[in-house]
Structure formats: C-alpha cells, structure tokens
CSV table of C-alpha atoms in Angstrom, one decimal:
chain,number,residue,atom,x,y,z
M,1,UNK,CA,14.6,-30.5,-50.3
M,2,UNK,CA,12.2,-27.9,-50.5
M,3,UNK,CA,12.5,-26.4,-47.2
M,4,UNK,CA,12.5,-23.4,-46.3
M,5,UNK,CA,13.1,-22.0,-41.8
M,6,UNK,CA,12.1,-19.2,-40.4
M,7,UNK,CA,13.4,-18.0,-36.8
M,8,UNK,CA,12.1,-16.8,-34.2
M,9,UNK,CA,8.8,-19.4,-33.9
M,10,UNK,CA,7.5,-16.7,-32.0
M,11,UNK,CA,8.0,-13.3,-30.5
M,12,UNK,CA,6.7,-10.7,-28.3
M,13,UNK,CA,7.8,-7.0,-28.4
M,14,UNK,CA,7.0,-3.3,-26.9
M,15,UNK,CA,6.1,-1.0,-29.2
M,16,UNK,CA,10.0,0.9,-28.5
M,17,UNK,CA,11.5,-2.6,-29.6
M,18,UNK,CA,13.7,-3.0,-32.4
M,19,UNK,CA,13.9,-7.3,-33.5
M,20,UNK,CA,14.8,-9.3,-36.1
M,21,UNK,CA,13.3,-11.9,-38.9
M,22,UNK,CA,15.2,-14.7,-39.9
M,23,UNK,CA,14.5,-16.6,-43.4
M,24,UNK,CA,17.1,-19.1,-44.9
M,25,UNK,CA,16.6,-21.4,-48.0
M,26,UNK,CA,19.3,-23.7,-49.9
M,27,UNK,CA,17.3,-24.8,-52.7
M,28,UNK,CA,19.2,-22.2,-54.8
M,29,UNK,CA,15.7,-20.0,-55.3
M,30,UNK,CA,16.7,-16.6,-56.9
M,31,UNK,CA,13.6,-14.8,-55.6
M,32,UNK,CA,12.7,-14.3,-51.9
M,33,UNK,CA,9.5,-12.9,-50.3
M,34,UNK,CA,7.7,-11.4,-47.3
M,35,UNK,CA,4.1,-12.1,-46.9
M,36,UNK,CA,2.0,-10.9,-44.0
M,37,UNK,CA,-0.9,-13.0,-42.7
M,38,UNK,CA,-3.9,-12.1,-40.2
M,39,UNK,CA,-6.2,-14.6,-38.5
M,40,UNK,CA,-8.2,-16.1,-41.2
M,41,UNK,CA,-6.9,-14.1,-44.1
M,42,UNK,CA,-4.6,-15.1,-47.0
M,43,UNK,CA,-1.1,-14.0,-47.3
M,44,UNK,CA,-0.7,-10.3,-47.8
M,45,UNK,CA,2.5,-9.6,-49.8
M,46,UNK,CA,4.7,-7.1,-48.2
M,47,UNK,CA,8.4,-7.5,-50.4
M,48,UNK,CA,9.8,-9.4,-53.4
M,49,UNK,CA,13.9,-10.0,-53.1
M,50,UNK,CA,15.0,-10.8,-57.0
M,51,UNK,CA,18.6,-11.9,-57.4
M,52,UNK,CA,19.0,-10.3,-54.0
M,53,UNK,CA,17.7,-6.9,-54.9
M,54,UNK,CA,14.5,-5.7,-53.9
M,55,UNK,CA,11.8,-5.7,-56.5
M,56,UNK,CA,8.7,-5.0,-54.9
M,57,UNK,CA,8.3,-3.0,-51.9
M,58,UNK,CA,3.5,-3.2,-51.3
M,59,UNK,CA,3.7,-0.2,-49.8
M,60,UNK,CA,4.6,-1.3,-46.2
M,61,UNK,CA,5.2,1.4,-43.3
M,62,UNK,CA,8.7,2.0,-42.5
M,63,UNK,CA,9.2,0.5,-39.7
M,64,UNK,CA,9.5,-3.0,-41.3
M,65,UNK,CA,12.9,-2.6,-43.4
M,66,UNK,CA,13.7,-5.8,-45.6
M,67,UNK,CA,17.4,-7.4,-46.1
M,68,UNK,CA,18.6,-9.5,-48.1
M,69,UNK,CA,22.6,-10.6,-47.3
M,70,UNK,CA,22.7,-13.0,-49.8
M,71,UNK,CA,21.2,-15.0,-52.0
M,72,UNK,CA,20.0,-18.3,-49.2
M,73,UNK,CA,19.3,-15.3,-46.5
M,74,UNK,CA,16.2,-13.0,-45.8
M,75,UNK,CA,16.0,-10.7,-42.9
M,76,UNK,CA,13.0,-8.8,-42.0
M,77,UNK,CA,13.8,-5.9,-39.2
M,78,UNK,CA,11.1,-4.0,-37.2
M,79,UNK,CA,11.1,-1.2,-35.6
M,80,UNK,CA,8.6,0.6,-33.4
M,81,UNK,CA,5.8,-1.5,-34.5
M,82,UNK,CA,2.0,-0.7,-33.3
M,83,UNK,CA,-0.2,-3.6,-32.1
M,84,UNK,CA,-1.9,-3.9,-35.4
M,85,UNK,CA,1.2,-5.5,-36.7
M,86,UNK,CA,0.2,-8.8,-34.5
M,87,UNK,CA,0.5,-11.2,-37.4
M,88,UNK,CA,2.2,-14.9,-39.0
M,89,UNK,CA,5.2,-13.2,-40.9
M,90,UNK,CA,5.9,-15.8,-43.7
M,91,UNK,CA,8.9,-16.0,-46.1
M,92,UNK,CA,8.8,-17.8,-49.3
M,93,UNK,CA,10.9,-18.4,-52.2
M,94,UNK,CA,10.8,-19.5,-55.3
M,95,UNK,CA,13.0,-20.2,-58.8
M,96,UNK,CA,12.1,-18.0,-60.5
M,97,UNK,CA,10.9,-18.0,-64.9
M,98,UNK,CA,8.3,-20.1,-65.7
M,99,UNK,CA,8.5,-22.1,-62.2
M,100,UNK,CA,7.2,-20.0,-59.9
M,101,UNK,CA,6.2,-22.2,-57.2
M,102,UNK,CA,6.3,-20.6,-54.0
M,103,UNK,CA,7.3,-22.8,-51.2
M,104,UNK,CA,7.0,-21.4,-47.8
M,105,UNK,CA,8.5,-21.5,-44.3
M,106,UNK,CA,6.6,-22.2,-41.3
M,107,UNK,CA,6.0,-18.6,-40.2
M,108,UNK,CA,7.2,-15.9,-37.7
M,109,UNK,CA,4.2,-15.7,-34.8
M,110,UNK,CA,4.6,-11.8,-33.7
M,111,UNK,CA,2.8,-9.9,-31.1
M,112,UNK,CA,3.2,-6.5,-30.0
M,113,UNK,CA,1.9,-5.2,-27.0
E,1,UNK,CA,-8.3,-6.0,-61.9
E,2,UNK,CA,-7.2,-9.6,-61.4
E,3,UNK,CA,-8.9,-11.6,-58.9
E,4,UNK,CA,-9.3,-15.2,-57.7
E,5,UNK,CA,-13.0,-16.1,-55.7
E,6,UNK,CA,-12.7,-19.5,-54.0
E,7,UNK,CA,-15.9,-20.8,-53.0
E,8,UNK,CA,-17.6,-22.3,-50.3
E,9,UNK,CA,-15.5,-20.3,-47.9
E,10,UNK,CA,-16.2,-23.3,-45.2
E,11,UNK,CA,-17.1,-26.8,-46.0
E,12,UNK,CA,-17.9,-30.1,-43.6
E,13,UNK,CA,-17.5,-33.6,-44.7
E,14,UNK,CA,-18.0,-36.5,-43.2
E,15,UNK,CA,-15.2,-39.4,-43.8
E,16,UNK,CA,-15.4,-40.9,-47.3
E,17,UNK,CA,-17.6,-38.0,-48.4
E,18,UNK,CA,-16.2,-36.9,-51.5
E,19,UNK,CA,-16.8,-33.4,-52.7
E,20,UNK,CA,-14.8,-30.6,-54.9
E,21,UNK,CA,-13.4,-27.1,-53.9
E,22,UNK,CA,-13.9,-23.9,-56.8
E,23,UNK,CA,-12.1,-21.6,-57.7
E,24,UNK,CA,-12.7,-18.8,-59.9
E,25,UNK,CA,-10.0,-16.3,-61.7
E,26,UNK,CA,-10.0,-13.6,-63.8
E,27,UNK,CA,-6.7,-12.9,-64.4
E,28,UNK,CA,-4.7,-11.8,-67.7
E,29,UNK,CA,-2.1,-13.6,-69.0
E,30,UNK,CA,-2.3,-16.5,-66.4
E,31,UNK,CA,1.1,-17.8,-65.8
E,32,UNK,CA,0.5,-20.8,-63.6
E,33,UNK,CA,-2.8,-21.2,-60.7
E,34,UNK,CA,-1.4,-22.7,-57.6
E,35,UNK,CA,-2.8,-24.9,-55.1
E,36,UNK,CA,-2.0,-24.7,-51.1
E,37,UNK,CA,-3.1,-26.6,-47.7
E,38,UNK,CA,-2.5,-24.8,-44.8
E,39,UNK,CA,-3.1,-26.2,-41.2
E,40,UNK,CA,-3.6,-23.4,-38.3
E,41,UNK,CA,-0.6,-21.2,-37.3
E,42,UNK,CA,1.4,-22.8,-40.0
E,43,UNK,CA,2.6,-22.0,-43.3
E,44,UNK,CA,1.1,-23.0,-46.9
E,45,UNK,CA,2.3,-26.4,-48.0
E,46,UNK,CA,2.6,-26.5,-51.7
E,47,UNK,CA,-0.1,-28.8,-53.5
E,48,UNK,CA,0.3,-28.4,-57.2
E,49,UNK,CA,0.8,-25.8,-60.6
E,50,UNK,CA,-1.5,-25.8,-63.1
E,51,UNK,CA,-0.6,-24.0,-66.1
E,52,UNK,CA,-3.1,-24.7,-69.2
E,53,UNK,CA,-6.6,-25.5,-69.5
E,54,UNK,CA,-7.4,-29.3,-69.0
E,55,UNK,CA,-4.3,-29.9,-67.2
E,56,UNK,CA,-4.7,-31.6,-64.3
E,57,UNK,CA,-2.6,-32.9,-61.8
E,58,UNK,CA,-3.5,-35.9,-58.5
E,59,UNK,CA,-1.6,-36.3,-55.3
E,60,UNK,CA,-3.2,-38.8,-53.0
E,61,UNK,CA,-6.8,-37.8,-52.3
E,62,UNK,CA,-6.5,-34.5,-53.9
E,63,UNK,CA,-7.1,-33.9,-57.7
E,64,UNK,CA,-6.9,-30.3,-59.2
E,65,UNK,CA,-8.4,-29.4,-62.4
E,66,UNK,CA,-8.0,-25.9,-64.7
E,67,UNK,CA,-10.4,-24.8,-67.1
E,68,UNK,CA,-9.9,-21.2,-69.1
E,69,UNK,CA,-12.3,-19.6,-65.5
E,70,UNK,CA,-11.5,-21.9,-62.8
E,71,UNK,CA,-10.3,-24.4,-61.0
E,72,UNK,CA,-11.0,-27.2,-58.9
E,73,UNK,CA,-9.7,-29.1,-56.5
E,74,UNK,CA,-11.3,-32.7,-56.0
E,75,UNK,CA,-11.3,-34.2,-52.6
E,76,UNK,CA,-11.7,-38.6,-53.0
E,77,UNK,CA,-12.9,-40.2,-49.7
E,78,UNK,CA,-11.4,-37.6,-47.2
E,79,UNK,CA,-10.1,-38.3,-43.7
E,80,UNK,CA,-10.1,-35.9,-41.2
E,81,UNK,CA,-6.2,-35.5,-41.6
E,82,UNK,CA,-7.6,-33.4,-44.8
E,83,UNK,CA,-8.9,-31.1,-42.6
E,84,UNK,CA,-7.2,-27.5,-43.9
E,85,UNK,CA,-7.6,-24.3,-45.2
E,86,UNK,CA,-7.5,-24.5,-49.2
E,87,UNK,CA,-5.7,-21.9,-50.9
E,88,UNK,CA,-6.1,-20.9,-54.2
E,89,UNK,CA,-3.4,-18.6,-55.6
E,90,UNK,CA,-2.8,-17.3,-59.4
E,91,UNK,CA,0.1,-15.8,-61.1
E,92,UNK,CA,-0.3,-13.2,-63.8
E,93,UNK,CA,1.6,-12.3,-66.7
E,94,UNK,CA,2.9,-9.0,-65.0
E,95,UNK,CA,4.3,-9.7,-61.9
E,96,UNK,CA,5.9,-12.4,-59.9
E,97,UNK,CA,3.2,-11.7,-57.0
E,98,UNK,CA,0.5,-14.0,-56.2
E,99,UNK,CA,-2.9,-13.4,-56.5
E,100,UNK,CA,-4.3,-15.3,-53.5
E,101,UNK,CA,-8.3,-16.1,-52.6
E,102,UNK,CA,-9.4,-15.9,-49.3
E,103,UNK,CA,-9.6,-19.8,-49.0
E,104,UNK,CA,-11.6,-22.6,-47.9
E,105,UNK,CA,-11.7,-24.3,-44.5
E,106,UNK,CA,-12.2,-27.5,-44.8
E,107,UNK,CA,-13.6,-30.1,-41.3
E,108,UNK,CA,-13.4,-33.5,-41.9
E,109,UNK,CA,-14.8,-35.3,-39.2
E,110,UNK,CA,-15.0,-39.1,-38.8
C-alpha cells in the first residue's frame, strides 16, 4: 500500500482564521514532508519531519507551524494566512536511506480570502 | 547550484504518436532521479527511480532512461489517458530534498 491521505480536500479561510492540515501514512515511512504547490509550478518544499523531528524548516513564514504527533501523522497548522498562500498543500513521505522515493497524497486545496 | 531543466515545457501528440520527454541535471553526488505524472489538482503519482547511468526502467507505455546528464522518459503509442504533467525530480548527495523541474504537460488527443 503506498498510500498516503490528506484531509481537508479543500478549504476556504479569512485571513484571522486559524485551521488545520491533516497527513497520515502507514507504510512505516520515517521521513514526512510539506511541499507547497502554485498553478502550474512544481512542488515547493516547505518542511522535512525525520524520525518525527523536524529537519528542514525552507524558510517558511510563521504562520504555517508544522507537527508531527507521531511517526504515521503530519499536521500542518496556519495561522493568519494572506491570500498569496492560495495553493495545493501536499504531504509526502518516504523511507528513508538509499530509497527515497517520495510518494504523495492527493493534496490540501486552500484558499484564503 | 543543482538544477534539473525538463524540456519541451508543453508537448501534443496525437494517439499512437510516440515521442520522448528530456530531462537535464546537474547535480553533485546524484542519489537517485525520479520520475512523476501528475493530473490537475492532484498529487504526483510516482513513476520510477533511476539511480546509475544506463539504468532504465518500463511500466506500460512509459520507458525512462539515465545517462551521466539526463534523462528521458519514452512515451510508446500514447492514448489520451497519458495526458499529464511530467515531473522530473533529482536527489542529491546532501539532502533528502528534491530537486524538481518545472515539468512537462503533456495533450494526448485521439
């Protein structure tokens, strides 16, 4: 099974807003991502989870703040987010070592208005 | 600076007409270049890992190649189910980040 969900499908929220980003995987992946994505541009990486510790932070803004709750789970929580933020959120995972294969869920649609 | 060019950005095809996808890396210490399809709104679908030069690997339609500067993906006889963005995506020996190209959009009409 190389599946991995993401909830919402989509979402709408006001900039004053605070929501949530669901990931789950149970292929037993050690490493968990966040990528952004914008209209006809490839994946942007925004965080790297290794062995549920954060390993790579891009630079982001604040007011996206990454979780990990354990080692099949990946939260993404947003805060006061401007319209530019309109994106696909995707979450990946992968094995880790020489198999990195990253296998991705179907993507978070977010507005903000 | 490591970088992956995939080129053409758009292609058109008509059914059956065969034709192959580039792209080109410069990356040190390449730990594995990845291959994606990726339908509208939705996320990458894992293709195939290549790893060393003259690997290559064949699922279906779809043949992807590696040489030591780039790689390609062959497409046999498409159908217009084919019809995807391509993504190209590189590992280096660094980090566990991908390297992605910008893509290419394939139409595959009948």
């Amino acid at each position: 099974d190389t599946e991995v969900t993401q909830t919402p499908k989509h979402l709408v929220m006001g900039m004053t807003n605070k929501k949530s980003l669901k990931c789950e995987q149970h292929m037993g992946h050690r490493a968990m991502y966040w990528y952004k994505q914008k209209a006809k541009k490839p994946p942007e990486l925004m965080f790297v989870y290794s062995y549920e510790k954060l390993s790579i932070n891009e630079s982001v803004p604040s007011r996206f703040s990454p979780e990990c709750p354990n080692s099949s789970l990946l939260n993404l929580h947003l805060h006061a987010l401007q319209p530019e933020d309109s994106a696909l959120y995707l979450c990946a995972s992968s094995q880790g070592g020489r198999s990195n294969e990253q296998f991705f869920g179907p993507g978070t649609r977010l507005t903000v208005l | 600076e490591d970088q992956v060019t995939q080129s053409p950005e758009a292609l058109r095809l008509q059914e059956g007409e065969s034709s192959s996808l580039n792209c080109s890396y410069t990356v040190s210490g390449l730990r594995g270049l990845f291959w994606y399809r990726q339908d509208p709104g939705k996320g990458p679908e894992f293709l195939f890992t290549l790893y060393s030069a003259g690997e290559e690997k064949e699922k279906e339609r779809l043949k992807a190649t590696l040489t030591k500067k780039e790689s390609f993906l062959h497409i046999t006889a498409p159908k217009p189910e084919d019809s995807a963005t391509y993504l190209c995506a590189a590992r280096n020996q660094a980090g566990t980040a991908l390297i992605f190209g910008k893509g290419t959009t394939l139409s595959v009409s009948s």
